[in-house]
PDB file of C-alpha atoms in Angstrom:
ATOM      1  CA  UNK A   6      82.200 113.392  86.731  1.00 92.00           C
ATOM      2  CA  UNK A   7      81.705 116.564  88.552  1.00 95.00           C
ATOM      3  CA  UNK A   8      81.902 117.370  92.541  1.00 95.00           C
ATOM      4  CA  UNK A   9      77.898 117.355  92.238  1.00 96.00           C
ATOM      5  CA  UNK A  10      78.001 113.779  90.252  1.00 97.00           C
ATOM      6  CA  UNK A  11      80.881 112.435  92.936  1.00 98.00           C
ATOM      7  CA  UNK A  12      79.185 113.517  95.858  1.00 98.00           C
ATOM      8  CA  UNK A  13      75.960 111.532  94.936  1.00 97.00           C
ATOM      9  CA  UNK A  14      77.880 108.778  94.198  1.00 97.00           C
ATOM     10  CA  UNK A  15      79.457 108.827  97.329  1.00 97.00           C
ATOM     11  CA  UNK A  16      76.150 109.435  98.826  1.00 97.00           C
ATOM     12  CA  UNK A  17      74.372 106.632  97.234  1.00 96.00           C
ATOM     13  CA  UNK A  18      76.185 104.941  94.842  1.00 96.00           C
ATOM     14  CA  UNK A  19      75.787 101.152  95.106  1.00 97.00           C
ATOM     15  CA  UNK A  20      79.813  99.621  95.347  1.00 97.00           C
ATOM     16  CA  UNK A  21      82.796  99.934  97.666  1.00 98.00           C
ATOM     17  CA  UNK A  22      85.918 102.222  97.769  1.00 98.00           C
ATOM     18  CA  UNK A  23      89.267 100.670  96.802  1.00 97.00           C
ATOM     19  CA  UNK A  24      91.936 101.594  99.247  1.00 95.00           C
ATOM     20  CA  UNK A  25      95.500 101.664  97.407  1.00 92.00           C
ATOM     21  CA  UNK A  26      97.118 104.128  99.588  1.00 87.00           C
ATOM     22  CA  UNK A  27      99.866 101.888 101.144  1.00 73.00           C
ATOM     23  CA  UNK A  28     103.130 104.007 101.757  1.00 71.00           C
ATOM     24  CA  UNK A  29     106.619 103.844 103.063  1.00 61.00           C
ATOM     25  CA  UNK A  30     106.270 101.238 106.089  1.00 69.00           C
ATOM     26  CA  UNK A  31     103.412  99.129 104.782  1.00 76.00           C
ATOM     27  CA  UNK A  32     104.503  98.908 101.325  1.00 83.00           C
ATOM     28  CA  UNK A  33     107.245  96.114 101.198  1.00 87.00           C
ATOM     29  CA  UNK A  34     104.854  93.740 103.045  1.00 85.00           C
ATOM     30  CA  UNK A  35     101.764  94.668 100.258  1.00 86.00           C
ATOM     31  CA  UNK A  36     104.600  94.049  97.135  1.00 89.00           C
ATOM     32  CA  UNK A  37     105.403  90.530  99.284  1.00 90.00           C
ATOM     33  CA  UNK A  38     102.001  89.673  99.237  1.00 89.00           C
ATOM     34  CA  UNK A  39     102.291  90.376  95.508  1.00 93.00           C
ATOM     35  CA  UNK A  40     104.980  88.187  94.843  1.00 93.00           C
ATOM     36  CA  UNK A  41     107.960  90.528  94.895  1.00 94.00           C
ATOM     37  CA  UNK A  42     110.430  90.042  97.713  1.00 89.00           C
ATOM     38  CA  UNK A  43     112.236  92.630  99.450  1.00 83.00           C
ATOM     39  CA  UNK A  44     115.117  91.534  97.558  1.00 86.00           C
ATOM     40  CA  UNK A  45     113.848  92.925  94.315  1.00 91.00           C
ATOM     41  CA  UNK A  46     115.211  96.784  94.596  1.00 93.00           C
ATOM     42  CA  UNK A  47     117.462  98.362  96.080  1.00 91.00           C
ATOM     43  CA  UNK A  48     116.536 102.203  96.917  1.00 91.00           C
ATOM     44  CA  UNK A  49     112.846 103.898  98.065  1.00 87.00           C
ATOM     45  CA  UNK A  50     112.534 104.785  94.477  1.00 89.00           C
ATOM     46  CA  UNK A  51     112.507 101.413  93.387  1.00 91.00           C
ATOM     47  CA  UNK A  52     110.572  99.844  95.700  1.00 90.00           C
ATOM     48  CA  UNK A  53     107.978 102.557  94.994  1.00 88.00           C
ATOM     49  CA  UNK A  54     108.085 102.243  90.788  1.00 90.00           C
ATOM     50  CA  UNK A  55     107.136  98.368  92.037  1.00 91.00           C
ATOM     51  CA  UNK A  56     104.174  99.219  94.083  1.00 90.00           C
ATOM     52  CA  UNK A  57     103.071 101.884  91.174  1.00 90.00           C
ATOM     53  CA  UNK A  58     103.712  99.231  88.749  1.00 92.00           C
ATOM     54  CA  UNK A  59     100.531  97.218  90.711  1.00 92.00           C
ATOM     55  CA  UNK A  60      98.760  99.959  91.308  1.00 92.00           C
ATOM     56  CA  UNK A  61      98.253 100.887  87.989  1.00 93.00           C
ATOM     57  CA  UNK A  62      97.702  96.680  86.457  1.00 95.00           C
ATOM     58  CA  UNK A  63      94.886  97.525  89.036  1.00 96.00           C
ATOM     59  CA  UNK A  64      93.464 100.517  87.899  1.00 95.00           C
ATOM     60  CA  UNK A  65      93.708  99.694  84.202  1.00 95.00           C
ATOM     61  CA  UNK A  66      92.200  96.351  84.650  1.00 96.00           C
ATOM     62  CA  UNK A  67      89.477  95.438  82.819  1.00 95.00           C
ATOM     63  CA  UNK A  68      87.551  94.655  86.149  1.00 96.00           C
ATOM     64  CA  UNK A  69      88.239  97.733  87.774  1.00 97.00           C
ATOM     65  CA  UNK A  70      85.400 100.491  87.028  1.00 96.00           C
ATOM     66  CA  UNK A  71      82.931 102.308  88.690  1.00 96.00           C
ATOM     67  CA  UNK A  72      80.049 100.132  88.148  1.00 96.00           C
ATOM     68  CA  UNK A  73      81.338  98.502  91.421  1.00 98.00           C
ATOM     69  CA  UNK A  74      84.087 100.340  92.615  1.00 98.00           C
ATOM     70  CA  UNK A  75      83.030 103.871  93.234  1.00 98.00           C
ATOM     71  CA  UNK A  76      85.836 105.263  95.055  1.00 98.00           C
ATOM     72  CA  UNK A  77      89.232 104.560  95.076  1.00 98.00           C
ATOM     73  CA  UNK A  78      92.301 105.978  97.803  1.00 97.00           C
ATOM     74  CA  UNK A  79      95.496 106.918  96.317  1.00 96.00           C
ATOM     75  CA  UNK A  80      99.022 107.248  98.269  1.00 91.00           C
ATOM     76  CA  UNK A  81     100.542 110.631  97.161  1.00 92.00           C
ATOM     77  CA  UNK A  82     103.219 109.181  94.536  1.00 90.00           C
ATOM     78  CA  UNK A  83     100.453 107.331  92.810  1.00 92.00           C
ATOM     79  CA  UNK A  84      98.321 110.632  92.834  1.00 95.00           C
ATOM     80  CA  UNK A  85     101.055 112.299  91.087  1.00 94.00           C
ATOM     81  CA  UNK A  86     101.973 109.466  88.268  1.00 93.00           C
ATOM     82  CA  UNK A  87     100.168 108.072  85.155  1.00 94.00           C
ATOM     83  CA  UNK A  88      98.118 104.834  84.668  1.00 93.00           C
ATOM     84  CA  UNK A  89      97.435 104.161  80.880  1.00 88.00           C
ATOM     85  CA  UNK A  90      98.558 107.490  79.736  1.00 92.00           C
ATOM     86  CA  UNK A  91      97.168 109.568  82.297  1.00 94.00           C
ATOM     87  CA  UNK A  92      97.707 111.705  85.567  1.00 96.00           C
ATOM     88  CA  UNK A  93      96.124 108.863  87.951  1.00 96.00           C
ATOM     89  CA  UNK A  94      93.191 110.666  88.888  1.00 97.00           C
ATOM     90  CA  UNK A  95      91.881 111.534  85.493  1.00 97.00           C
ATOM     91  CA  UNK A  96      92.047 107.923  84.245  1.00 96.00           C
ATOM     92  CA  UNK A  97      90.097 107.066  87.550  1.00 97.00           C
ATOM     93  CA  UNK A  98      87.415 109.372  86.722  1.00 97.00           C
ATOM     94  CA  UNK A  99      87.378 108.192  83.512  1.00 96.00           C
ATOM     95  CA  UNK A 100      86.412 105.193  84.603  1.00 96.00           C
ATOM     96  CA  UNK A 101      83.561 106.354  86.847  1.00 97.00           C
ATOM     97  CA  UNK A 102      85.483 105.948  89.981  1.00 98.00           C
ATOM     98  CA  UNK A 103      86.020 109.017  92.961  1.00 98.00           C
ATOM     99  CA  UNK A 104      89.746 109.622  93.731  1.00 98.00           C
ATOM    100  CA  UNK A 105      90.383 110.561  97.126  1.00 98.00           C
ATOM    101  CA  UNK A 106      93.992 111.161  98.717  1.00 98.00           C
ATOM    102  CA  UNK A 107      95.492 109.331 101.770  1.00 97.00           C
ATOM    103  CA  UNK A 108      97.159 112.790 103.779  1.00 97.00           C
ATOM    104  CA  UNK A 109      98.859 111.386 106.955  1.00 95.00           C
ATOM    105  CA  UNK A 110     101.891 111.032 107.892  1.00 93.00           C
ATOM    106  CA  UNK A 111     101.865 107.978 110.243  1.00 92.00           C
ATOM    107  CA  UNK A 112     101.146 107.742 113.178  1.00 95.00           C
ATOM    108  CA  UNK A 113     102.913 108.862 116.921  1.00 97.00           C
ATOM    109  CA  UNK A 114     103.556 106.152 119.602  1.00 97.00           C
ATOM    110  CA  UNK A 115     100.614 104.734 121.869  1.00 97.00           C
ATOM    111  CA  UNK A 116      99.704 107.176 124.586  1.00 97.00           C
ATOM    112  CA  UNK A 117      96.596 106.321 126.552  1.00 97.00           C
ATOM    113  CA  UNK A 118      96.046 103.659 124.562  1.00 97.00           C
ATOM    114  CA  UNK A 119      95.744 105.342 121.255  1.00 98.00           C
ATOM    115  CA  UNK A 120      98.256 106.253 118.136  1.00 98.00           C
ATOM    116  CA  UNK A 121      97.572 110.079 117.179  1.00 98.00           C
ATOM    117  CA  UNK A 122      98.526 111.214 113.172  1.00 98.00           C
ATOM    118  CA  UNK A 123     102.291 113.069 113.196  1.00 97.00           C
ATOM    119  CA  UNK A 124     101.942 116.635 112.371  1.00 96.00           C
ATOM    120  CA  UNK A 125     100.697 117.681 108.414  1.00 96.00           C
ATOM    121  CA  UNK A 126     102.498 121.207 108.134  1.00 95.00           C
ATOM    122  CA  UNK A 127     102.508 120.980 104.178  1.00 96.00           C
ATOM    123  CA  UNK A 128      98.252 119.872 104.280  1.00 97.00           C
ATOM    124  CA  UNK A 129      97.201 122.906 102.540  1.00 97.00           C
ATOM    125  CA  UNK A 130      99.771 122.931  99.711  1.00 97.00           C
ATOM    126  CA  UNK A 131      99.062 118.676  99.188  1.00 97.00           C
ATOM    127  CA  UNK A 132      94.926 119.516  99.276  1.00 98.00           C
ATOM    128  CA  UNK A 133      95.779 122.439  96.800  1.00 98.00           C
ATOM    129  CA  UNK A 134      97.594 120.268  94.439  1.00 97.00           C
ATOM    130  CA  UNK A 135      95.436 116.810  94.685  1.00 98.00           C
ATOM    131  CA  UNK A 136      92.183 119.160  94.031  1.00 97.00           C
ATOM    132  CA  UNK A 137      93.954 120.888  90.832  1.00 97.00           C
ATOM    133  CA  UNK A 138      94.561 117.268  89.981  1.00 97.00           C
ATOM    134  CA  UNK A 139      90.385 116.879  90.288  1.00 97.00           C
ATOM    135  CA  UNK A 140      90.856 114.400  93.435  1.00 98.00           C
ATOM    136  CA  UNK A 141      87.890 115.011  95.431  1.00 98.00           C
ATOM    137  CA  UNK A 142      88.455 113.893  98.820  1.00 98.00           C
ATOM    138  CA  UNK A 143      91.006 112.758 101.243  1.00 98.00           C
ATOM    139  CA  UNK A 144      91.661 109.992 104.139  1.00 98.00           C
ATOM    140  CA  UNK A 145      93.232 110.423 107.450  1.00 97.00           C
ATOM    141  CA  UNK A 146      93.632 107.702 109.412  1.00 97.00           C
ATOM    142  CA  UNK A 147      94.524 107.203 113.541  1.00 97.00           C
ATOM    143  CA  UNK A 148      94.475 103.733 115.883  1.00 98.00           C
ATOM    144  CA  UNK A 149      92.782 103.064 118.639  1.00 98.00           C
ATOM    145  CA  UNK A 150      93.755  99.988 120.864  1.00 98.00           C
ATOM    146  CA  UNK A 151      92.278  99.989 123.940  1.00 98.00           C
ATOM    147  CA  UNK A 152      89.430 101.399 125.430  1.00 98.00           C
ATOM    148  CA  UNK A 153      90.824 104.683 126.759  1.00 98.00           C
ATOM    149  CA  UNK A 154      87.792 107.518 127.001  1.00 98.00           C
ATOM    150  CA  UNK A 155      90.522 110.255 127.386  1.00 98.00           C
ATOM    151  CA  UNK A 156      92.787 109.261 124.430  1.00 98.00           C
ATOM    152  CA  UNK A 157      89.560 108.226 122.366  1.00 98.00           C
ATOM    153  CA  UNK A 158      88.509 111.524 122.905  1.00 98.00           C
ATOM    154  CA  UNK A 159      91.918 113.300 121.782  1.00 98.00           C
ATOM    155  CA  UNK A 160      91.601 110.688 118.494  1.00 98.00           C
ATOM    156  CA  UNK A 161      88.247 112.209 117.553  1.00 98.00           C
ATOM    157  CA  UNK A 162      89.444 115.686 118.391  1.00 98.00           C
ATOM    158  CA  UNK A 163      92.616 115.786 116.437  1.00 98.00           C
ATOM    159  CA  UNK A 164      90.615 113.653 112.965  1.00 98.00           C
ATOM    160  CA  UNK A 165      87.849 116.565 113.089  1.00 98.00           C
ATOM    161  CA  UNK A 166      90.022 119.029 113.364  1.00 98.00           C
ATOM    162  CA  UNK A 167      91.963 117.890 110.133  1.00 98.00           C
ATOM    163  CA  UNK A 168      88.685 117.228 108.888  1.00 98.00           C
ATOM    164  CA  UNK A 169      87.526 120.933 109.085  1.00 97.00           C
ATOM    165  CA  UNK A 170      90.817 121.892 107.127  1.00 98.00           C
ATOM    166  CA  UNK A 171      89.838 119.606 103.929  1.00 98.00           C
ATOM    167  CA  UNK A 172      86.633 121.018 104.245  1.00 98.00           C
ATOM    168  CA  UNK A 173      87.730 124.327 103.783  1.00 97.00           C
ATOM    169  CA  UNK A 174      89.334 123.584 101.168  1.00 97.00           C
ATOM    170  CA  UNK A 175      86.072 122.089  99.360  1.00 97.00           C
ATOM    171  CA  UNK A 176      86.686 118.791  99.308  1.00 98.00           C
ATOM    172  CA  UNK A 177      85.507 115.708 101.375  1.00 98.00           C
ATOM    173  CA  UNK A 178      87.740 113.964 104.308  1.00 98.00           C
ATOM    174  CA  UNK A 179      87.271 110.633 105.029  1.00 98.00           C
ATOM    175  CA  UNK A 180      87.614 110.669 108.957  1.00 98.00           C
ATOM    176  CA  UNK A 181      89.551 107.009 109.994  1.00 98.00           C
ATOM    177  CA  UNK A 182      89.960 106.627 113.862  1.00 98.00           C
ATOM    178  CA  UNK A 183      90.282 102.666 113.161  1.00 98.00           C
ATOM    179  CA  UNK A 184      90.098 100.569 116.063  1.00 97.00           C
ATOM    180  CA  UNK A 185      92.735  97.329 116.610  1.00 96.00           C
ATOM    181  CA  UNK A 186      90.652  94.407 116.144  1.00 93.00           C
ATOM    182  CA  UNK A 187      93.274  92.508 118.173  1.00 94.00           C
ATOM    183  CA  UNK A 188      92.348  94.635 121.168  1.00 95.00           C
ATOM    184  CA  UNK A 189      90.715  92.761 124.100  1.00 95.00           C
ATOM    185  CA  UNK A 190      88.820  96.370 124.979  1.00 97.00           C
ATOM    186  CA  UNK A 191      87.114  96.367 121.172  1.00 96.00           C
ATOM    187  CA  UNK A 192      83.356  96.530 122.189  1.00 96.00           C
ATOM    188  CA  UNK A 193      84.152  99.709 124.659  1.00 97.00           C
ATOM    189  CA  UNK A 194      86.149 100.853 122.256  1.00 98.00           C
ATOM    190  CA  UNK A 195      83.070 100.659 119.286  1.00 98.00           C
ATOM    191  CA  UNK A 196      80.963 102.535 122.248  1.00 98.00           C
ATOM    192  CA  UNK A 197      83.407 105.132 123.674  1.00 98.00           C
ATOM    193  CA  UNK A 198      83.874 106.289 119.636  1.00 98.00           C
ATOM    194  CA  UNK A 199      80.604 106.065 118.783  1.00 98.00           C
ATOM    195  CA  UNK A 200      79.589 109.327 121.504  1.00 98.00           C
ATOM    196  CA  UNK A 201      82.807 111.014 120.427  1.00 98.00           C
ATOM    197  CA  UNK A 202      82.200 111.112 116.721  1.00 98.00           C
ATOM    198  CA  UNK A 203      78.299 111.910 117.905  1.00 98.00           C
ATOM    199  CA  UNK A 204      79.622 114.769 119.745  1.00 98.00           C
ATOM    200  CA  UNK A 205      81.753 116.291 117.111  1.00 98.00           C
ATOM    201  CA  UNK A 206      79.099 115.770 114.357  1.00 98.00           C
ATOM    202  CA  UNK A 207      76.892 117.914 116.182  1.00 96.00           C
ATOM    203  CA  UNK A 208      79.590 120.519 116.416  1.00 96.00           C
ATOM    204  CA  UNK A 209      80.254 120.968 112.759  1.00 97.00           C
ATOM    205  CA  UNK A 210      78.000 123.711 110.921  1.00 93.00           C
ATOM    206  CA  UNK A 211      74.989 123.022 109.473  1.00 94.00           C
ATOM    207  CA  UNK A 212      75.266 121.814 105.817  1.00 94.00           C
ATOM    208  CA  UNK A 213      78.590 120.165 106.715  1.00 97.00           C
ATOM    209  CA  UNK A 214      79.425 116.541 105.537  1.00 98.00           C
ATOM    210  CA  UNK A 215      81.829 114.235 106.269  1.00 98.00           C
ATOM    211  CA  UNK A 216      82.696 110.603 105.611  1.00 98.00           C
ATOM    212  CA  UNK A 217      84.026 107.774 108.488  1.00 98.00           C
ATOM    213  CA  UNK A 218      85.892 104.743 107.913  1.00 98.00           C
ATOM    214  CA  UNK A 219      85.719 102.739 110.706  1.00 98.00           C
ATOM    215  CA  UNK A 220      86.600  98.827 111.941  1.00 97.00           C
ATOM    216  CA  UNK A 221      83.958  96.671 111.491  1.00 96.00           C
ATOM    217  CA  UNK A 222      81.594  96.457 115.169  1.00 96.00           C
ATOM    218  CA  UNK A 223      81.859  93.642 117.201  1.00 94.00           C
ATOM    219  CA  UNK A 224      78.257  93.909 117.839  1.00 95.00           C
ATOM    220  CA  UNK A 225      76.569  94.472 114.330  1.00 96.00           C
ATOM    221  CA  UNK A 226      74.609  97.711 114.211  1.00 96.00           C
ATOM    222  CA  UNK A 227      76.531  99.683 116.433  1.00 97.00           C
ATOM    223  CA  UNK A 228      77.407 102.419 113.999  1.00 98.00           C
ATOM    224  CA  UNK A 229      73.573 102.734 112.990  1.00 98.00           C
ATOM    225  CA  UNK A 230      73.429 106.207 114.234  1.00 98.00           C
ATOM    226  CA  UNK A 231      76.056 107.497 112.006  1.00 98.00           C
ATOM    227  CA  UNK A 232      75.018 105.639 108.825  1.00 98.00           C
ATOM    228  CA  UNK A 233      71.724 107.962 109.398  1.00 98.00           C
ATOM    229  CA  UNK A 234      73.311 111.320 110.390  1.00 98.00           C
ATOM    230  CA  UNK A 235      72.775 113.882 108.594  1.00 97.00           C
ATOM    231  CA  UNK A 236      76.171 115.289 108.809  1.00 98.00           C
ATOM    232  CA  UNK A 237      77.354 111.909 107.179  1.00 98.00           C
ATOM    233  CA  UNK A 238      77.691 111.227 104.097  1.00 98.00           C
ATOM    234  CA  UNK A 239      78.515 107.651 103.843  1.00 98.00           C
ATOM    235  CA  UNK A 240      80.454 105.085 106.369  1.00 98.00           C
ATOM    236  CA  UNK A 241      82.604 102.681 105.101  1.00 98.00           C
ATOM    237  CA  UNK A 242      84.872  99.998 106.615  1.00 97.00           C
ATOM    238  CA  UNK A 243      88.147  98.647 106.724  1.00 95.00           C
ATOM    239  CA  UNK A 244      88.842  95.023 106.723  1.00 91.00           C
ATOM    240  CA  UNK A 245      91.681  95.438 109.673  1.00 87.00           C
ATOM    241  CA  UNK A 246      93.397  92.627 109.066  1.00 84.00           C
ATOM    242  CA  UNK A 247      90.574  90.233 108.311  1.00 91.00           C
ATOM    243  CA  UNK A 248      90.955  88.053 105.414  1.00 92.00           C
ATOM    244  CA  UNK A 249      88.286  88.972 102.799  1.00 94.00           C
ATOM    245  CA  UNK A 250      85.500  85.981 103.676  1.00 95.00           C
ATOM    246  CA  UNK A 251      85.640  86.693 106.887  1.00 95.00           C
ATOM    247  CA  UNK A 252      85.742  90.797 106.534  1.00 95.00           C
ATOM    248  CA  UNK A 253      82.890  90.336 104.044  1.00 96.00           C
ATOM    249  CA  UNK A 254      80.657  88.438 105.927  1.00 96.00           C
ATOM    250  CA  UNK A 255      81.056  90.805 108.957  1.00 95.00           C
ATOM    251  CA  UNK A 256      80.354  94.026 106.597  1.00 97.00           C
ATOM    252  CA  UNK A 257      76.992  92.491 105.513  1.00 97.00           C
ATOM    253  CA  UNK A 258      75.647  92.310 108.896  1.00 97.00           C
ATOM    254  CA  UNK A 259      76.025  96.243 108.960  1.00 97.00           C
ATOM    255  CA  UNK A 260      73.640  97.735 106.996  1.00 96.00           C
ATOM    256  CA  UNK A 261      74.164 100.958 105.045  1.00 97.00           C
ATOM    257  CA  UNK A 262      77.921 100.455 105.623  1.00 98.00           C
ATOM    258  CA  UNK A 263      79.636  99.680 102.368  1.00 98.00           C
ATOM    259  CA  UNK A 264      83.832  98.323 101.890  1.00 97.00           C
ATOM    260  CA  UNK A 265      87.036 100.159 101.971  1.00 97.00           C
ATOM    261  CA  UNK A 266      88.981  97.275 102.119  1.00 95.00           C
ATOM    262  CA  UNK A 267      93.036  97.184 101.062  1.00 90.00           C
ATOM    263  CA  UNK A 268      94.475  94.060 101.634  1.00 88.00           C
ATOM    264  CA  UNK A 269      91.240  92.003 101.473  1.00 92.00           C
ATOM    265  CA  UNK A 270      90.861  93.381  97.932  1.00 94.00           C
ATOM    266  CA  UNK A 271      94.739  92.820  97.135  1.00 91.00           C
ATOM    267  CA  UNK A 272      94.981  89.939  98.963  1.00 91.00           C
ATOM    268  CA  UNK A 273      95.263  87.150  95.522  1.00 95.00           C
ATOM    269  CA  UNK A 274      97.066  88.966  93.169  1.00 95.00           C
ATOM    270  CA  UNK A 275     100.360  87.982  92.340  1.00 96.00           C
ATOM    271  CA  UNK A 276     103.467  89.673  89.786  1.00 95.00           C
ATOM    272  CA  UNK A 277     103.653  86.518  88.086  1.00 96.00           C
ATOM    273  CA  UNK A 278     100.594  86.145  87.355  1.00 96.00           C
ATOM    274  CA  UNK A 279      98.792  86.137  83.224  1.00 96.00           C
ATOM    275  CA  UNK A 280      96.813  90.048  82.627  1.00 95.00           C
ATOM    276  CA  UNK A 281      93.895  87.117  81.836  1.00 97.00           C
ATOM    277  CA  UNK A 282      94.743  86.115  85.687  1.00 97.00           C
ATOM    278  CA  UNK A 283      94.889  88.908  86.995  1.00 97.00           C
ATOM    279  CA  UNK A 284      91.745  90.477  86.055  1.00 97.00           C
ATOM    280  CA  UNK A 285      89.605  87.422  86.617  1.00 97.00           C
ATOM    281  CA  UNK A 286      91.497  87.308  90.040  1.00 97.00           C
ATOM    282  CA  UNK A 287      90.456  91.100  90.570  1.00 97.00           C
ATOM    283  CA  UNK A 288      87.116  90.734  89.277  1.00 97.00           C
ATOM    284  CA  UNK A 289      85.969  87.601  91.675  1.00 97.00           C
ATOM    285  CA  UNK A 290      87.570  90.023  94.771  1.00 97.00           C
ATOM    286  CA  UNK A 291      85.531  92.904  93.756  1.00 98.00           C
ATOM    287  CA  UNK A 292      82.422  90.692  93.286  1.00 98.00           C
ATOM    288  CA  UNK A 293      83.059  89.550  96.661  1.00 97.00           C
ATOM    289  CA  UNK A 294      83.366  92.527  98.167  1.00 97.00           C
ATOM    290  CA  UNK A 295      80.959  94.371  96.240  1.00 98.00           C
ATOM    291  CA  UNK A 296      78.193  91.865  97.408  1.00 97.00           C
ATOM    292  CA  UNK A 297      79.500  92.509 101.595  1.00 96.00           C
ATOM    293  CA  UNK A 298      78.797  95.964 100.490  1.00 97.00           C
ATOM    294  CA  UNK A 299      75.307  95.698  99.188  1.00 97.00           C
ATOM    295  CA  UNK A 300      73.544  92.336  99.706  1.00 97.00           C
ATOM    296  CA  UNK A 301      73.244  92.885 103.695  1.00 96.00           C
ATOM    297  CA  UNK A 302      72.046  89.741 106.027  1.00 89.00           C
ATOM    298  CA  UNK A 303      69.316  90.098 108.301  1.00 65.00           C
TER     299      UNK A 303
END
């Protein structure tokens, strides 16, 4: 695939986006849910071979290609290793699915209600080596917990303004101000985001495209404006903590907005488990989630 063939797959491809981009702090509880206590290594470059270990049973799976799966989000390390023989992103396009590159760097304490993304000084060096590596787009992600219009605002701000820098480096940000399903404010918080991300839309040049990832509404529909903008090219959604029913049944009440779900995809696979178990384990999770993303209730 070419950027040309990726960006009309992202456009209209029929599928879901596979987000394995778990790093430092969230990765001994996804390698739990795998099977492997935190007992199992002892140094950071243990625990991350482990996690690369799953990545990669996932990407080479049998059930993992892009006849369902049309994107997938890579942590840097697994970016920058092999699956099957290959740098990571090649053997992902190989399979006809879009690599895209989780850039954060975690998030700042709550301040009016929301978690900002720490400072990126080394962006344009990572965007210059993930699009050598033919990754075509990146994710940035920010929290939002309560519905604060001011530090809503300065969430938008701050992912559009690292937005604009992946753009000008010609490739595609996924913009991620997720908001806390466990807050008691989520319904002000779905409106108050919706007019900010409206606002900056309309203040990026004509011919400009972005993509949103965004917690699935509390009222179904909400987000209908930005499914049709023009300046968007797709919305997707995370599963924020839902298990994967649940997070499936909500997506399908959203039309036009497909899956980028982590731990509801992840969520039954286990170390100990048969390569013949595994990928019929992965394949019923991607049906699952693949029909959330494109079999939408009325």
């Amino acid at each position: 695939m070419n950027v040309t063939e990726m960006t009309a797959k992202m456009a209209s491809g029929k599928g879901f986006i596979a987000a394995l981009d778990q790093s430092g702090g969230s990765t001994p509880k996804a390698l739990k849910g795998y099977g492997i206590e935190e007992g199992a290594w002892s140094t950071d470059e243990e625990m991350f071979g482990l996690i690369h270990q799953m990545r990669t049973r996932i990407i080479t799976s049998a059930a993992f290609t892009g006849e369902k799966v049309i994107g997938a989000i890579l942590f840097e390390r697994t970016m920058d290793g092999d699956a099957g023989g290959k740098p990571v992103p090649a053997a992902l396009i190989e399979r006809g699915v879009v690599p895209f590159i989780k850039i954060d760097k975690g998030l700042e304490d709550e301040k009016d209600g929301v978690q900002l993304m720490k400072p990126m000084p080394e962006l344009d060096a990572l965007l210059e080596r993930s699009k050598a590596l033919g990754v075509y787009g990146t994710k940035e992600r920010s929290v939002i917990n309560s519905a604060n219009p001011a530090g809503i605002a300065a969430v938008v701000k701050q992912q559009f303004e690292v937005g604009k820098q992946v753009l000008a480096h010609v490739m595609m940000p996924i913009i991620e101000p997720e908001v806390n399903i466990k807050s008691e404010t989520r319904a002000e918080c779905d409106t108050i985001l919706l007019a900010e991300i409206l606002k900056n839309l309309d203040e990026l040049p004509e011919g400009t495209q972005v993509m949103l990832k965004l917690s699935l509404p509390i009222v179904p529909g909400t987000f209908d404006p930005l499914v049709a903008h023009p300046k968007v090219l797709r919305v997707v959604a995370l599963s924020g903590g839902y298990k994967r029913p649940e997070a499936c049944v909500e997506l399908a009440k959203n039309a036009g907005i497909i899956a980028s779900f982590s731990r509801a995809l992840l969520e039954d696979l286990r170390h100990q488990m048969t390569d013949a178990e595994f990928d019929a384990s992965l394949a019923g999770a991607i049906d699952e989630i693949f029909t959330g993303s494109t079999v939408k209730s009325a």
